[in-house]
Coordinates of C-alpha atoms in Angstrom, one line a residue:
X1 CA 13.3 -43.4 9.7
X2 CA 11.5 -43.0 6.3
X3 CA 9.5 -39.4 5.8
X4 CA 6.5 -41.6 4.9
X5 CA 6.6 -43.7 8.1
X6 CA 6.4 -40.4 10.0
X7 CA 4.1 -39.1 7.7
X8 CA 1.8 -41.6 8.3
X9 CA 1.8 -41.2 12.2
X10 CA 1.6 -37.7 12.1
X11 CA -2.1 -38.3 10.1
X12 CA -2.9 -40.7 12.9
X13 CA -2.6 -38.4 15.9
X14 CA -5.6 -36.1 15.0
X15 CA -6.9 -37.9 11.7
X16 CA -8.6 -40.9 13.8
X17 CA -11.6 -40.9 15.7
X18 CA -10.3 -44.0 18.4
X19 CA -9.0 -42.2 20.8
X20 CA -6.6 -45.1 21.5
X21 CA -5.2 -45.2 17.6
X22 CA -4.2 -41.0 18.6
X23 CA -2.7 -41.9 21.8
X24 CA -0.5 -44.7 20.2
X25 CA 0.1 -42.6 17.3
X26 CA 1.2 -39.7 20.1
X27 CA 3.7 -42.2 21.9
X28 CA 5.3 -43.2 18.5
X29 CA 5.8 -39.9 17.1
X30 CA 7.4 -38.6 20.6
X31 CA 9.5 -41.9 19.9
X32 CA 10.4 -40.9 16.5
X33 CA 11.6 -37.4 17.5
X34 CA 14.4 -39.2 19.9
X35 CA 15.7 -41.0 16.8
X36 CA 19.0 -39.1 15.3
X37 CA 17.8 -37.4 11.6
X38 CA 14.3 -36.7 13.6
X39 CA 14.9 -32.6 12.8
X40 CA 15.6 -33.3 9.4
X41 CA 13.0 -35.8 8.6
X42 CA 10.0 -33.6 10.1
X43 CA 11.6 -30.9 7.6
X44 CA 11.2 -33.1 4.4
X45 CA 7.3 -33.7 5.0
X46 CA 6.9 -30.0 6.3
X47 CA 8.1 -28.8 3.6
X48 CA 6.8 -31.6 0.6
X49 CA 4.3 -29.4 -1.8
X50 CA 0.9 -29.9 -1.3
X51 CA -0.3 -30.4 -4.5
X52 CA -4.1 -29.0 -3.5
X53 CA -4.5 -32.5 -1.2
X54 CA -6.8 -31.5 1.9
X55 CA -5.3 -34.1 4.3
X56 CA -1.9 -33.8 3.2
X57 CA -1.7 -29.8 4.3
X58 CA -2.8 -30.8 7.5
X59 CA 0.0 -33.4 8.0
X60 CA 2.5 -30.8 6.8
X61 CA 1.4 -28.1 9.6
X62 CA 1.4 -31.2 12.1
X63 CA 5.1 -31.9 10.5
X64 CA 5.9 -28.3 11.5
X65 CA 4.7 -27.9 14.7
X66 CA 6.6 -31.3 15.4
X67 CA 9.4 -29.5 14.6
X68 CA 8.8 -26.5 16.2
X69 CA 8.8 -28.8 19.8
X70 CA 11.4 -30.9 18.8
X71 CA 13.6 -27.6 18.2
X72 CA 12.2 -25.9 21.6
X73 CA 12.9 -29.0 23.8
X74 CA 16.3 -30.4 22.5
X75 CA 18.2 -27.2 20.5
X76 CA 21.2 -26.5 23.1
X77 CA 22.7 -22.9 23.7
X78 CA 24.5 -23.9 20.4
X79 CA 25.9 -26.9 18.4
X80 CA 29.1 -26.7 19.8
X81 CA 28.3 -26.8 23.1
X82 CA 25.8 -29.5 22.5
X83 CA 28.5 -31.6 20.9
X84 CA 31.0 -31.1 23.9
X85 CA 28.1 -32.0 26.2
X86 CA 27.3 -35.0 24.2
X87 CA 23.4 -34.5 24.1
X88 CA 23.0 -32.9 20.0
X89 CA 20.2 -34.0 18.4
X90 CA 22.0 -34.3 15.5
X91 CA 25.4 -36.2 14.5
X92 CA 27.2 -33.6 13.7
X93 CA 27.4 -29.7 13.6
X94 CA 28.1 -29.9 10.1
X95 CA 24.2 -31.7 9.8
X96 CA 22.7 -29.0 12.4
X97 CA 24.4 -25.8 10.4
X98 CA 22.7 -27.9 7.4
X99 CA 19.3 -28.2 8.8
X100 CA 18.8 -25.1 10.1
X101 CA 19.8 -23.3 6.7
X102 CA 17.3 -25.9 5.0
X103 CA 14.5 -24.4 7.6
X104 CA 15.2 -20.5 6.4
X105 CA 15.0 -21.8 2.5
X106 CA 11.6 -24.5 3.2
X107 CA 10.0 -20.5 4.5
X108 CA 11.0 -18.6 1.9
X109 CA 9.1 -21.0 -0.4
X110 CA 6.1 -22.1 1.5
X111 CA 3.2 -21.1 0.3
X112 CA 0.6 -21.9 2.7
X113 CA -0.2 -19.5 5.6
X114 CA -0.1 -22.0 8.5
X115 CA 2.4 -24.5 7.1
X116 CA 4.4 -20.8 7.2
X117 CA 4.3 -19.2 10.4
X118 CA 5.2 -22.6 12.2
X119 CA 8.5 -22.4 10.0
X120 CA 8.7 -18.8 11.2
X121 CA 8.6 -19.7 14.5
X122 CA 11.4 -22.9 14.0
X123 CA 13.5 -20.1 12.5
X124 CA 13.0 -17.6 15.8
X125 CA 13.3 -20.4 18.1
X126 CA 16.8 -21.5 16.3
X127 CA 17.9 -18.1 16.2
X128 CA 17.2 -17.6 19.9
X129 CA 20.4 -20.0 20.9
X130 CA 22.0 -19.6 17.4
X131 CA 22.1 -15.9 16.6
X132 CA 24.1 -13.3 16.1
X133 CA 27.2 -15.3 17.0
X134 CA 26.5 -18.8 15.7
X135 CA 24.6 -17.6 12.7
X136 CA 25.8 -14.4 11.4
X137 CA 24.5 -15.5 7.8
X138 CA 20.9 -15.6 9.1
X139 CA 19.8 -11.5 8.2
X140 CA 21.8 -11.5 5.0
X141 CA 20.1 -14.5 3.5
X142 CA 16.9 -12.7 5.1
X143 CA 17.9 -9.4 3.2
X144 CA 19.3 -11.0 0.1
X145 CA 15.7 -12.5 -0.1
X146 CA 13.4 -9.6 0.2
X147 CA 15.8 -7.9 -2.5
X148 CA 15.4 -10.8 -5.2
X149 CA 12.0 -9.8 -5.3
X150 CA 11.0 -12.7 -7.2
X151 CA 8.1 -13.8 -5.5
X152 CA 5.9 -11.9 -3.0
X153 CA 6.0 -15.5 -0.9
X154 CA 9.7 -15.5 -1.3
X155 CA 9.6 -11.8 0.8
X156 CA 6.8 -12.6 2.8
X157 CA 8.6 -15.4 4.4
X158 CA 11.8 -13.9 4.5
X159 CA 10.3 -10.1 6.3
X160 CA 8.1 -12.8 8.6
X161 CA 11.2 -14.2 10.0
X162 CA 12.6 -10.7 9.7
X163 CA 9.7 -9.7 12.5
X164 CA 10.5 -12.9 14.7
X165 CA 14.1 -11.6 14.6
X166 CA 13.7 -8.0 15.8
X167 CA 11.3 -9.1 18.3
X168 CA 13.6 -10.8 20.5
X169 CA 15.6 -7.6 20.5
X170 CA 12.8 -5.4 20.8
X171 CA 12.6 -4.4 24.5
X172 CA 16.7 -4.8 25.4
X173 CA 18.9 -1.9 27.0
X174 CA 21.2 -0.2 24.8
X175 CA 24.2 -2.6 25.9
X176 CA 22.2 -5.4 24.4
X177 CA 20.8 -4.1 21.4
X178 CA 24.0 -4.4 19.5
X179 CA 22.5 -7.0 17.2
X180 CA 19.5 -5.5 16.5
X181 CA 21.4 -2.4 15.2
X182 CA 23.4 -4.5 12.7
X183 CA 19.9 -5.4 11.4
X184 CA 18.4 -2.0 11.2
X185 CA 22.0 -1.1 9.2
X186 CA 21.8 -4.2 6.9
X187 CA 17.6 -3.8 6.0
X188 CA 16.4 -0.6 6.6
X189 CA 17.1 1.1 3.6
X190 CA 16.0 -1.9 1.3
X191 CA 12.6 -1.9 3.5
X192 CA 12.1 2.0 2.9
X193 CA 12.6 1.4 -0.4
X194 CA 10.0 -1.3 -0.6
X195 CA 7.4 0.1 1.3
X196 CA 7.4 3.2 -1.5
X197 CA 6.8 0.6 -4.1
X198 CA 4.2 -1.6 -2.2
X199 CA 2.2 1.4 -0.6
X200 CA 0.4 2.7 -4.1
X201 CA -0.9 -0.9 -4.5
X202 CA -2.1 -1.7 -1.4
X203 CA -5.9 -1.6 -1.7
X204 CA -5.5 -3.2 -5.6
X205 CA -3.4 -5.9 -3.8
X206 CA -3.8 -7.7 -0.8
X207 CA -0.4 -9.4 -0.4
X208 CA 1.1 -5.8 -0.8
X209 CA -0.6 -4.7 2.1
X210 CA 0.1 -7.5 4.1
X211 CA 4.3 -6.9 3.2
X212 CA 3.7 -3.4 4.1
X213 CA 2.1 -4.2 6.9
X214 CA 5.3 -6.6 7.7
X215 CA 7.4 -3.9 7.3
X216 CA 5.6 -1.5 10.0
X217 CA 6.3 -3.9 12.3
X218 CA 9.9 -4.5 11.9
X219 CA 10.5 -0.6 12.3
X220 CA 8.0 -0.9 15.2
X221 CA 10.0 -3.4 16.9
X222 CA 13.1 -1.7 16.0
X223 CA 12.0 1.8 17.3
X224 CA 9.2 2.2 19.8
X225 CA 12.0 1.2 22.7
X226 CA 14.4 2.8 21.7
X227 CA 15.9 4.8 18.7
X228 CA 18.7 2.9 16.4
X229 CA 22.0 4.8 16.1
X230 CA 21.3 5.8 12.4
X231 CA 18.1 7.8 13.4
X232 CA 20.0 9.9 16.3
X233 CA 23.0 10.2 13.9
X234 CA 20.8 11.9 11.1
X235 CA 17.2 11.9 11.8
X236 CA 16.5 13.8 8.5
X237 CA 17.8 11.3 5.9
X238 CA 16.7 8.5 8.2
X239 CA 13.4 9.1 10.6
X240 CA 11.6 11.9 8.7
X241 CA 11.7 9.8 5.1
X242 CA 10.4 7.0 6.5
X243 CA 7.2 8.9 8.2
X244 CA 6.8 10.2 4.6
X245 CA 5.3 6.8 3.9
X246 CA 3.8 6.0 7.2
X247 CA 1.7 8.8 6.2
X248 CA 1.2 7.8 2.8
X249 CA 0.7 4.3 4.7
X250 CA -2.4 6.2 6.3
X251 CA -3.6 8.0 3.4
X252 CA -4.0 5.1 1.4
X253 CA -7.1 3.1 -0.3
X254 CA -10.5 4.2 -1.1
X255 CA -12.8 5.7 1.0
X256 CA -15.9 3.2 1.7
X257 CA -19.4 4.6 3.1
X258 CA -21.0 3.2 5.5
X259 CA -24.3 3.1 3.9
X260 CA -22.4 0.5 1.9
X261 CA -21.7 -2.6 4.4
X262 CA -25.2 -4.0 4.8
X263 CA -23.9 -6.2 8.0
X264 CA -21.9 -5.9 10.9
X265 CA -20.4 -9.2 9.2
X266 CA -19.6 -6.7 6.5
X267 CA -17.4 -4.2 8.8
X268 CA -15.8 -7.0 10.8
X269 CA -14.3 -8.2 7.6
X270 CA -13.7 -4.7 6.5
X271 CA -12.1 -4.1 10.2
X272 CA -9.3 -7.3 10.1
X273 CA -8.5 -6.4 6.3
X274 CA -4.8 -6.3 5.2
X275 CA -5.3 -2.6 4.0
X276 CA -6.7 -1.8 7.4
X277 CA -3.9 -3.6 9.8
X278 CA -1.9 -1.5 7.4
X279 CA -3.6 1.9 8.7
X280 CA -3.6 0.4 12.5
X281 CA 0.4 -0.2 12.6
X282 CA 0.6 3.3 10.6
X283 CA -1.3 5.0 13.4
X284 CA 0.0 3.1 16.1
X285 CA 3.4 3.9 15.1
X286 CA 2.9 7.8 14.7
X287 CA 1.0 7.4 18.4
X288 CA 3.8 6.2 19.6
X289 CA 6.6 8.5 18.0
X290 CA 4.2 12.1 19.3
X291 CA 3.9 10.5 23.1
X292 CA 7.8 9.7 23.5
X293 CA 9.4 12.5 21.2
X294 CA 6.6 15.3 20.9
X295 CA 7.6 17.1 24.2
X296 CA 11.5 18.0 23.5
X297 CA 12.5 19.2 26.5
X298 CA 11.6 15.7 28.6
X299 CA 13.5 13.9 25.3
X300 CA 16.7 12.5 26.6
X301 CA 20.0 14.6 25.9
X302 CA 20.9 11.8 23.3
X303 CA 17.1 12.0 20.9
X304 CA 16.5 15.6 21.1
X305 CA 17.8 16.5 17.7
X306 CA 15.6 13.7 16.4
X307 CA 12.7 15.1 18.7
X308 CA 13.1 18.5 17.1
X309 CA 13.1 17.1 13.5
X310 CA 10.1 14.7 14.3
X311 CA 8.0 17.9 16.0
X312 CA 9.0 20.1 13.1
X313 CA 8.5 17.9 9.7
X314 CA 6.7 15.1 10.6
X315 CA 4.4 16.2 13.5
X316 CA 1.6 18.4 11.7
X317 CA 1.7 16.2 8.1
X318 CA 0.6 13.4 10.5
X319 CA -1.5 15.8 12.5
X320 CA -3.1 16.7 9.2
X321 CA -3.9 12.6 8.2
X322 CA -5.4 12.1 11.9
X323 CA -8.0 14.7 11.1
X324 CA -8.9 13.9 7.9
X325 CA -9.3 9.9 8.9
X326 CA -11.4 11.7 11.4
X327 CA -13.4 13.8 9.5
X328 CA -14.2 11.1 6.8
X329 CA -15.5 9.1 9.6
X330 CA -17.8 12.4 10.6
X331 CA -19.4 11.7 7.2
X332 CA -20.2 8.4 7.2
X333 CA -16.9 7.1 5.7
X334 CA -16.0 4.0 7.2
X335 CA -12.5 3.5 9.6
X336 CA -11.3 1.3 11.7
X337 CA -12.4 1.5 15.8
X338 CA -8.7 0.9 16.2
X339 CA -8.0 3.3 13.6
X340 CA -10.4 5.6 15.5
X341 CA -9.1 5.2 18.5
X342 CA -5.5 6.0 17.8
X343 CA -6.3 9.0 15.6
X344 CA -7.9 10.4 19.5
X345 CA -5.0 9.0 20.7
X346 CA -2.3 10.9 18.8
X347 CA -4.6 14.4 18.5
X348 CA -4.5 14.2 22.3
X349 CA -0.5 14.0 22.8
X350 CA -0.9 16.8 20.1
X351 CA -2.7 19.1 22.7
X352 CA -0.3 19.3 24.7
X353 CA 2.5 20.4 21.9
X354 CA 2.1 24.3 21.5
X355 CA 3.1 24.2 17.6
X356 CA 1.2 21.4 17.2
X357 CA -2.2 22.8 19.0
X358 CA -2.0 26.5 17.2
X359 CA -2.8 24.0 14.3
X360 CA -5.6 22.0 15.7
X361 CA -7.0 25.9 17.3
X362 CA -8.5 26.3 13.9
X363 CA -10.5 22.6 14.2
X364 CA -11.4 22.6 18.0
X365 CA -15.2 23.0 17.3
X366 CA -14.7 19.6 14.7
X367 CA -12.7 18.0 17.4
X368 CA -15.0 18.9 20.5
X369 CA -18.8 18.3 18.3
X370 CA -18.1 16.3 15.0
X371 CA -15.2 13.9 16.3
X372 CA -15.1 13.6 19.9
X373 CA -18.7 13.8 21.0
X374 CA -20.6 11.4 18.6
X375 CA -17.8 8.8 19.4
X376 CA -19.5 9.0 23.6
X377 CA -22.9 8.0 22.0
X378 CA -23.7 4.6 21.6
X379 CA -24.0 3.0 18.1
X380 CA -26.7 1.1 16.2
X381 CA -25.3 -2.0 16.8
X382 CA -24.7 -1.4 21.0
X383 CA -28.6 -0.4 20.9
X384 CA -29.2 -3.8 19.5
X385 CA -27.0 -5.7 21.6
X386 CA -28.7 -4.2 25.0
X387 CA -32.5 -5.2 23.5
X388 CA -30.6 -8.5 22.6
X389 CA -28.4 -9.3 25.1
X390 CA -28.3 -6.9 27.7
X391 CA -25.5 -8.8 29.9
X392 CA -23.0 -8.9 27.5
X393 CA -23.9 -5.3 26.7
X394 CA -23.3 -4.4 30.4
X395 CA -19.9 -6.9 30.8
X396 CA -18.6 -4.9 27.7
X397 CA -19.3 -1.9 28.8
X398 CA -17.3 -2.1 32.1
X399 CA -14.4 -4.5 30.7
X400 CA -11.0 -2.2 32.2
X401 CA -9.4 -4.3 28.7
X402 CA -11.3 -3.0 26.2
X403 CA -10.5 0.5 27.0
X404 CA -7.3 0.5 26.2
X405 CA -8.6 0.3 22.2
X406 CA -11.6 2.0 22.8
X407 CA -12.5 5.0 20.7
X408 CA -15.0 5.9 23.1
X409 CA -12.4 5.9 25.8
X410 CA -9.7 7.9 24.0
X411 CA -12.6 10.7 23.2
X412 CA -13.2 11.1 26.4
X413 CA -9.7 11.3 27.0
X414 CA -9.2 14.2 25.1
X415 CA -12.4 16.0 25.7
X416 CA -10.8 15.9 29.9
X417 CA -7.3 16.9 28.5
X418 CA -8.5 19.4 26.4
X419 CA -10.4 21.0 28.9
X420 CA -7.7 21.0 31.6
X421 CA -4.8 21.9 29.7
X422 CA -6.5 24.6 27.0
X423 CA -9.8 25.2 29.4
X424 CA -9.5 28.8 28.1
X425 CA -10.7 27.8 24.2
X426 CA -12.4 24.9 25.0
X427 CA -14.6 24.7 28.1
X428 CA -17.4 27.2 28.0
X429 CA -18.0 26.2 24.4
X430 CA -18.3 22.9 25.6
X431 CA -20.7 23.3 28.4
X432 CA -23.0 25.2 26.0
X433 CA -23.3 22.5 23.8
X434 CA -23.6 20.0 26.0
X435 CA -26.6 22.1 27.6
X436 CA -27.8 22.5 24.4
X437 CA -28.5 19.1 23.7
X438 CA -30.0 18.2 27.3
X439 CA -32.4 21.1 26.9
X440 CA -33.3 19.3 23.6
X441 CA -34.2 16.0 25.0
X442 CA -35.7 18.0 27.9
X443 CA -38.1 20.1 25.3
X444 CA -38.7 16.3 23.2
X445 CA -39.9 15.0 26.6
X446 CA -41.7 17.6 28.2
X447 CA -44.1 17.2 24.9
X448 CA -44.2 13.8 24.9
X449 CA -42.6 12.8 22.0
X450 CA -38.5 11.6 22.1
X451 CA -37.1 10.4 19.4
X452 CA -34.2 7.5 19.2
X453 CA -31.6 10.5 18.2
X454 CA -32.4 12.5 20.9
X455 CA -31.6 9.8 23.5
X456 CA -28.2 8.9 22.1
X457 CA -27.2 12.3 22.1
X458 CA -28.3 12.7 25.8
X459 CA -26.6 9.7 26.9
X460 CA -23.0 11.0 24.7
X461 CA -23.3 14.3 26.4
X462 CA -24.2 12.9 29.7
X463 CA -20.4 10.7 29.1
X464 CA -18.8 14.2 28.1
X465 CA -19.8 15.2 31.3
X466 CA -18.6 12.1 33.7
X467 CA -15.1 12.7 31.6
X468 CA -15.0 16.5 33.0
X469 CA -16.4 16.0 36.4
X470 CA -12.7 16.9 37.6
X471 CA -12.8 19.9 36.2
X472 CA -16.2 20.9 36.9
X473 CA -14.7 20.8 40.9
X474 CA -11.9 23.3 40.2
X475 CA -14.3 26.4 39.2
X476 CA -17.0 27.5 41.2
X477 CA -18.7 28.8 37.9
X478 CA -19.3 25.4 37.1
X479 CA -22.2 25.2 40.1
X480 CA -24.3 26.9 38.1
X481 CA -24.1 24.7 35.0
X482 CA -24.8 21.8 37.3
X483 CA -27.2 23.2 39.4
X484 CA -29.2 24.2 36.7
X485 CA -29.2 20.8 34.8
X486 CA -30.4 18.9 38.1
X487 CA -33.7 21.7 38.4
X488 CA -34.2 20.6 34.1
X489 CA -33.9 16.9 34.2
X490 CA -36.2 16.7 37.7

């Protein structure tokens, strides 16, 4: 079987518009892929350089998803079992050792994006059955690549498979997790040490903030189930320097007003930028950390001296970056929704942490009026959307989904946790303002004359007060409030 022969039928199952020339071409290939070499053959054109040729990029990604099925239906538990059981799709273990090092080195020097992540995905689904025990050279070669640092493809393929790895470990018990703890021992330091290089070039650069970005996710994967030996061991030298540049992670870039994106085409692009999925696994990441280690004494017996380090060095610097992404937003600064809505997110587990709220006591009226109220009114562009389509406004509006990344939803999350955990210092002041601004839209229309500001307002405070209605049943003092709001808006 020649490369160009397969090469050839690979253009013919989605290059031609006779639907009978793409089924044929579909029969051969699957006829191809039974032949002995098949694995190695689907490599070659995979991995041939494109050489700018349109047609020819597309029959590499076909050549790699081919491979990615072949490799999904016929890789056994491992070679040697395939070989005792007589059903390998290669002829020897010697060629499937081969092959499978010749996938890791065709990543490392792709270049293009979706010719890439189908190698990526050979890679995890090889090291699935292979890994750690068949293929203990897989994370040095891995490691040994991000460290050559001679090509930011070279270590963009080699911390994409790095992801793919971890993954697979990411959500197993502690008796299973061996593996991913000789990864965490082998990369983690080289990664720290990459991130502080890659961080200060981030908005300059985009394929810097897509490595960093790379990076957040490895530790994600390797964290956010459970802690790795070396952070339990000594979270000092190894959990609070690497939240030194998650924060810097945050920090990062430029800040962009809003007055200049002249589209909402503008802030989408803006929204899925490299810089920003940068800030999004940054935030997620310190969300995660204050929800499961802010509160020591519910910390198993095993994390609490992590815990205490986490709460004492790392939770009010990252405290301090949640309210300033906040309060550049309160000025027109332009930040993520998702960004948004994990800042709310991580201020909220905050509320409940006493160290951690004396600091945000000074910032409650920027939290309650200048963070977490404007985020309950609707925007420009929901205004628009219920002139212009008012059903999809309404299906967005009640989609149970979308509030799990919705700023709107996390604001109102913390306005009805503030108020029932620190009700002292924060619910009177509330209830004035929000009676403040109905008798404002009450005054507008008893003369006649509302304007568009007025009626967003009303319909934000009007939210504040659906997220409290709870704890407007657990004081009789409330009636009055309410009471007297029914007599103004009839």
């Amino acid at each position: 079987m020649m490369a160009n022969e397969i090469a050839e039928v690979l253009l013919a199952s989605f290059s031609s518009y006779d639907g009978g020339v793409r089924k044929a071409a579909e029969l051969r290939l699957q006829e191809l892929c039974q032949m002995p070499g098949a694995a190695t053959v689907l490599l070659q054109v995979a991995a041939y350089p494109t050489n700018g040729n349109g047609s020819l990029r597309e029959v590499r990604q076909a050549a790699a998803i081919a491979l990615k099925n072949l490799v999904k239906r016929r890789w056994k538990k491992s070679i040697v079992q395939a070989e005792e059981e007589n059903q390998s799709m290669f002829t020897s273990r010697a060629e499937g050792m081969t092959t499978r090092a010749q996938v890791v080195e065709a990543l490392l020097y792709e270049h293009e994006p979706a010719v890439r992540d189908q190698l990526a995905e050979v890679v995890n689904e090889i090291a699935a059955i292979e890994f750690p025990h068949h293929w203990p050279e897989l994370v040095p070669r891995l490691v040994q690549a991000v460290a050559g640092r001679d090509s930011p493809h070279i270590a963009h393929g080699a911390l994409l498979a790095l992801r793919k790895l971890v993954k697979r470990f990411e959500f197993k018990n502690v008796d299973n997790r061996l593996p991913l703890e000789g990864i965490v021992i082998q990369s983690f330091g080289l990664l720290q040490q990459m991130l502080h290089e890659l961080v200060p070039a981030c908005e300059a650069h985009t394929d810097a903030a897509i490595l960093a970005k790379l990076i957040l996710k490895i530790f994600w994967s390797c964290t956010q189930f459970a802690l790795p030996a070396s952070f339990i061991e000594n979270p000092i030298k190894n959990g609070v320097s690497w939240f030194i540049l998650i924060k810097k992670c945050l920090e990062c870039g430029n800040r962009i007003p809003l007055t200049s994106l002249s589209s909402y085409d503008d802030i989408h692009m803006l929204e899925s930028s490299p810089l920003w999925k940068l800030k999004k696994w940054a935030a997620q990441i310190c969300a995660r950390f204050l929800a499961r280690y802010g509160r020591v004494k519910y910390v198993e017996e095993t994390c609490r001296p992590f815990s205490q380090t986490f709460c004492q060095q790392c939770g009010p610097p990252l405290l301090e970056s949640m309210l300033g992404l906040l309060a550049a937003n309160s000025t027109n600064v332009f930040i993520s929704s998702r960004v948004k809505q994990l800042a709310f997110t991580y201020i909220d587990s905050a509320v409940e942490i006493g160290s951690l709220y004396t600091l945000l006591c000074p910032h409650l009226d920027f939290i309650l009026f200048d963070a977490a109220l404007p985020a309950l009114c609707a925007t420009r562009r929901e205004l628009e959307e219920f002139v212009i389509d008012p059903r999809e406004y309404v299906r967005r509006s009640h989609d149970p989904m979308a509030d799990f990344l919705d700023p709107r939803a996390a604001a109102s999350n913390l306005l009805s946790d503030l108020v029932s955990t620190r009700r002292h210092d924060t619910f009177q002041r509330l209830l004035d303002r929000l009676a403040l601004v109905l008798q404002s839209y009450e005054k507008q229309h008893a003369n006649g004359n509302i304007d568009l500001q007025a009626m967003v307002q009303k319909d934000g405070a009007l939210c504040a007060l659906g997220a409290l209605g709870e704890q407007f049943l657990q004081n009789e003092h409330d009636d009055h409030f309410i009471s007297k709001s029914k007599k103004k808006k009839n």
